Short mmCIF file of C-alpha atoms in Angstrom, two decimals:
data_model
loop_
_atom_site.label_atom_id
_atom_site.label_comp_id
_atom_site.label_asym_id
_atom_site.label_seq_id
_atom_site.Cartn_x
_atom_site.Cartn_y
_atom_site.Cartn_z
CA MET A 1 15.24 35.60 109.16
CA ASN A 2 13.25 39.05 108.88
CA LYS A 3 11.24 40.19 106.66
CA SER A 4 13.68 42.65 104.70
CA GLN A 5 16.36 39.80 104.80
CA LEU A 6 13.67 37.22 103.49
CA GLU A 7 13.33 39.90 100.67
CA THR A 8 16.87 40.04 99.85
CA PHE A 9 17.06 36.13 100.46
CA LEU A 10 14.36 35.53 97.45
CA LEU A 11 15.28 39.17 95.39
CA THR A 12 18.65 36.80 94.77
CA TRP A 13 17.10 33.49 94.49
CA ILE A 14 15.03 35.04 91.60
CA ARG A 15 17.73 36.46 89.74
CA THR A 16 20.12 33.63 90.32
CA GLN A 17 17.41 31.07 88.50
CA THR A 18 16.53 33.64 86.15
CA GLY A 19 19.49 35.56 84.40
CA PHE A 20 18.12 38.68 84.72
CA ALA A 21 20.50 41.38 86.65
CA GLN A 22 19.61 42.81 89.61
CA GLY A 23 17.84 46.59 87.83
CA LYS A 24 15.40 44.03 86.70
CA VAL A 25 15.00 42.14 89.49
CA ILE A 26 12.63 43.90 92.01
CA SER A 27 10.08 44.80 94.55
CA ALA A 28 7.22 46.01 94.04
CA ASP A 29 7.63 48.52 97.12
CA GLN A 30 10.71 49.54 96.00
CA GLU A 31 9.98 53.86 95.63
CA LYS A 32 12.03 54.02 92.66
CA ALA A 33 10.25 54.05 89.06
CA PHE A 34 9.75 50.30 87.06
CA PRO A 35 12.69 49.66 85.01
CA GLU A 36 12.30 48.99 80.91
CA LEU A 37 10.70 45.81 79.50
CA PRO A 38 11.26 43.23 81.01
CA TYR A 39 11.94 43.00 84.36
CA ILE A 40 10.09 41.07 87.04
CA ARG A 41 8.77 42.14 90.02
CA MET A 42 8.36 40.64 93.43
CA GLN A 43 5.75 41.68 95.66
CA PHE A 44 4.70 40.63 99.29
CA LYS A 45 0.37 39.93 99.86
CA ASP A 46 -0.43 38.60 103.31
CA TYR A 47 1.35 38.14 106.26
CA GLU A 48 0.49 36.00 108.84
CA LYS A 49 1.24 34.54 111.44
CA VAL A 50 1.17 30.55 112.71
CA GLY A 51 0.05 29.27 116.06
CA LEU A 52 1.74 31.00 118.86
CA MET A 53 5.07 31.74 120.14
CA ASP A 54 7.31 29.31 121.15
CA GLU A 55 9.80 30.06 124.63
CA LYS A 56 12.61 29.20 123.65
CA GLU A 57 15.92 30.93 125.80
CA GLN A 58 15.81 32.37 128.62
CA LYS A 59 18.80 34.36 130.36
CA LYS A 60 19.76 35.69 133.29
CA ASP A 61 19.06 38.99 132.91
CA GLY A 62 15.15 39.00 132.28
CA LYS A 63 15.13 38.68 128.52
CA ILE A 64 13.32 35.81 126.84
CA LYS A 65 13.68 35.09 123.20
CA LEU A 66 10.58 33.67 121.55
CA TRP A 67 10.80 31.66 118.26
CA LYS A 68 7.83 32.43 115.54
CA ILE A 69 6.30 31.12 112.80
CA ARG A 70 5.18 33.58 109.73
CA ARG A 71 3.25 32.27 106.64
CA ILE A 72 3.31 35.29 104.05
CA ASN A 73 1.53 35.33 99.99
CA ILE A 74 3.73 36.15 97.58
CA ASP A 75 3.96 37.46 94.24
CA ILE A 76 6.32 37.18 91.40
CA ASN A 77 5.49 39.10 87.85
CA GLY A 78 6.81 39.36 84.88
CA PHE A 79 6.63 42.01 82.73
CA GLY A 80 8.07 42.37 78.76
CA PRO A 81 9.10 39.22 76.61
CA GLY A 82 11.66 36.55 77.97
CA THR A 83 9.42 36.94 81.05
CA LYS A 84 7.52 33.79 81.04
CA GLN A 85 10.54 31.41 80.19
CA ALA A 86 11.96 32.95 83.07
CA ILE A 87 9.06 32.21 85.79
CA GLU A 88 8.70 29.24 84.15
CA ASN A 89 12.54 28.38 85.13
CA LEU A 90 12.09 29.66 88.42
CA TYR A 91 9.40 26.88 88.87
CA ASP A 92 11.28 24.63 87.95
CA SER A 93 14.45 25.87 90.23
CA LEU A 94 12.66 24.81 93.04
CA GLU A 95 13.11 21.30 92.23
CA LYS A 96 16.98 21.26 92.18
CA PRO A 97 18.47 20.04 95.50
CA SER A 98 20.75 23.16 95.79
CA VAL A 99 17.46 25.45 95.87
CA TYR A 100 15.97 23.44 98.29
CA ARG A 101 19.31 23.04 100.64
CA ASN A 102 19.35 26.40 100.35
CA PHE A 103 15.68 27.09 101.46
CA ARG A 104 16.10 24.47 103.78
CA SER A 105 18.97 25.80 105.77
CA ASN A 106 17.03 28.97 106.06
CA ASP A 107 14.00 27.94 107.83
CA ILE A 108 11.78 28.31 104.61
CA THR A 109 9.27 26.17 103.61
CA ILE A 110 7.43 27.01 99.52
CA ASN A 111 4.78 26.25 98.49
CA PRO A 112 3.98 27.13 94.16
CA ASP A 113 1.23 27.60 92.72
CA LYS A 114 1.56 26.76 88.83
CA VAL A 115 2.32 29.46 87.04
CA LYS A 116 -0.30 31.75 84.66
CA ASN A 117 0.42 32.91 81.81
CA LEU A 118 -1.31 37.08 82.02
CA SER A 119 0.16 38.14 78.32
CA GLY A 120 -1.98 39.94 76.45
CA LYS A 121 -2.64 42.65 74.07
CA GLU A 122 -2.44 46.49 74.48
CA ASN A 123 -2.49 49.26 71.99
CA ASP A 124 -2.63 46.28 68.95
CA LYS A 125 0.55 45.02 70.86
CA VAL A 126 1.00 41.41 72.84
CA ILE A 127 2.37 42.15 75.59
CA GLU A 128 4.26 39.38 77.46
CA ARG A 129 3.55 38.82 81.39
CA ALA A 130 3.44 35.85 84.24
CA LEU A 131 2.91 35.31 87.69
CA LEU A 132 3.87 32.91 90.07
CA GLU A 133 2.23 33.05 93.29
CA LEU A 134 4.23 31.37 96.51
CA GLU A 135 3.19 31.14 99.74
CA LEU A 136 6.32 30.72 101.89
CA LYS A 137 6.34 29.77 105.95
CA PHE A 138 9.78 30.85 107.60
CA SER A 139 10.53 31.21 111.48
CA ASN A 140 11.80 34.50 112.98
CA TYR A 141 12.10 34.83 116.35
CA ILE A 142 11.81 38.13 119.03
CA VAL A 143 12.91 39.56 121.99
CA ASP A 144 11.35 40.46 124.98
CA ASP A 145 12.90 42.30 128.17
CA LEU A 146 10.92 40.49 130.91
CA GLY A 147 13.11 42.14 133.24
CA SER A 148 15.25 40.90 136.70
CA PHE A 149 15.87 41.41 140.49
CA ASN A 150 19.14 40.03 142.45
CA LYS A 151 17.83 40.88 145.68
CA ILE A 152 14.43 39.60 147.61
CA LEU A 153 12.90 41.55 151.02
CA VAL A 154 11.86 38.97 153.32
CA THR A 155 10.21 38.74 156.01
CA PRO A 156 10.17 36.06 158.82
CA ILE A 157 7.62 34.78 160.79
CA ILE A 158 8.48 31.66 163.02
CA ASN A 159 5.50 30.49 165.75
CA ASP A 160 3.83 33.63 165.27
CA ILE A 161 6.69 35.75 166.18
CA THR A 162 7.91 38.71 163.26
CA TYR A 163 11.66 38.28 162.82
CA PRO A 164 13.17 41.42 161.66
CA GLU A 165 13.24 41.98 157.37
CA GLN A 166 16.02 40.35 155.54
CA THR A 167 17.78 41.35 152.20
CA ILE A 168 19.14 38.16 150.22
CA GLN A 169 20.70 38.32 147.49
CA ILE A 170 19.97 36.08 144.59
#
């Protein structure tokens, strides 16, 4: 799963578990303006590798598939009425067997922090706000082309006598 696929997976999970419509669950990196309150915004933060690459599969054409593990921190912010409860529902959904299986089948492990109530007054009006911070680990692969060859040029030397070059097809 690459980062773009991970984003789609998580936005779908958030919409499903909070009941918020597609236009009300957004990525912080989107180019459009934020929707009217209430809405939920997901933001990728730190992105780092975990350990070394593991060789998984090498093909005869010289290409090699390397599996890697990545760790990414994500903030899920709720802005506006009802978002604190929605973020709490999202947090609680991580205990559902179906949600756990869905993450697991996509090679994603998740470590949630607590839900933080960030509500406050703005212009003499209380604005409801909540935050859930997640740490995810997921696997991905990259393909590298190491090159290949299909023949070898050999110069045989036997008992100090050099024989003509030979081409060996592989």
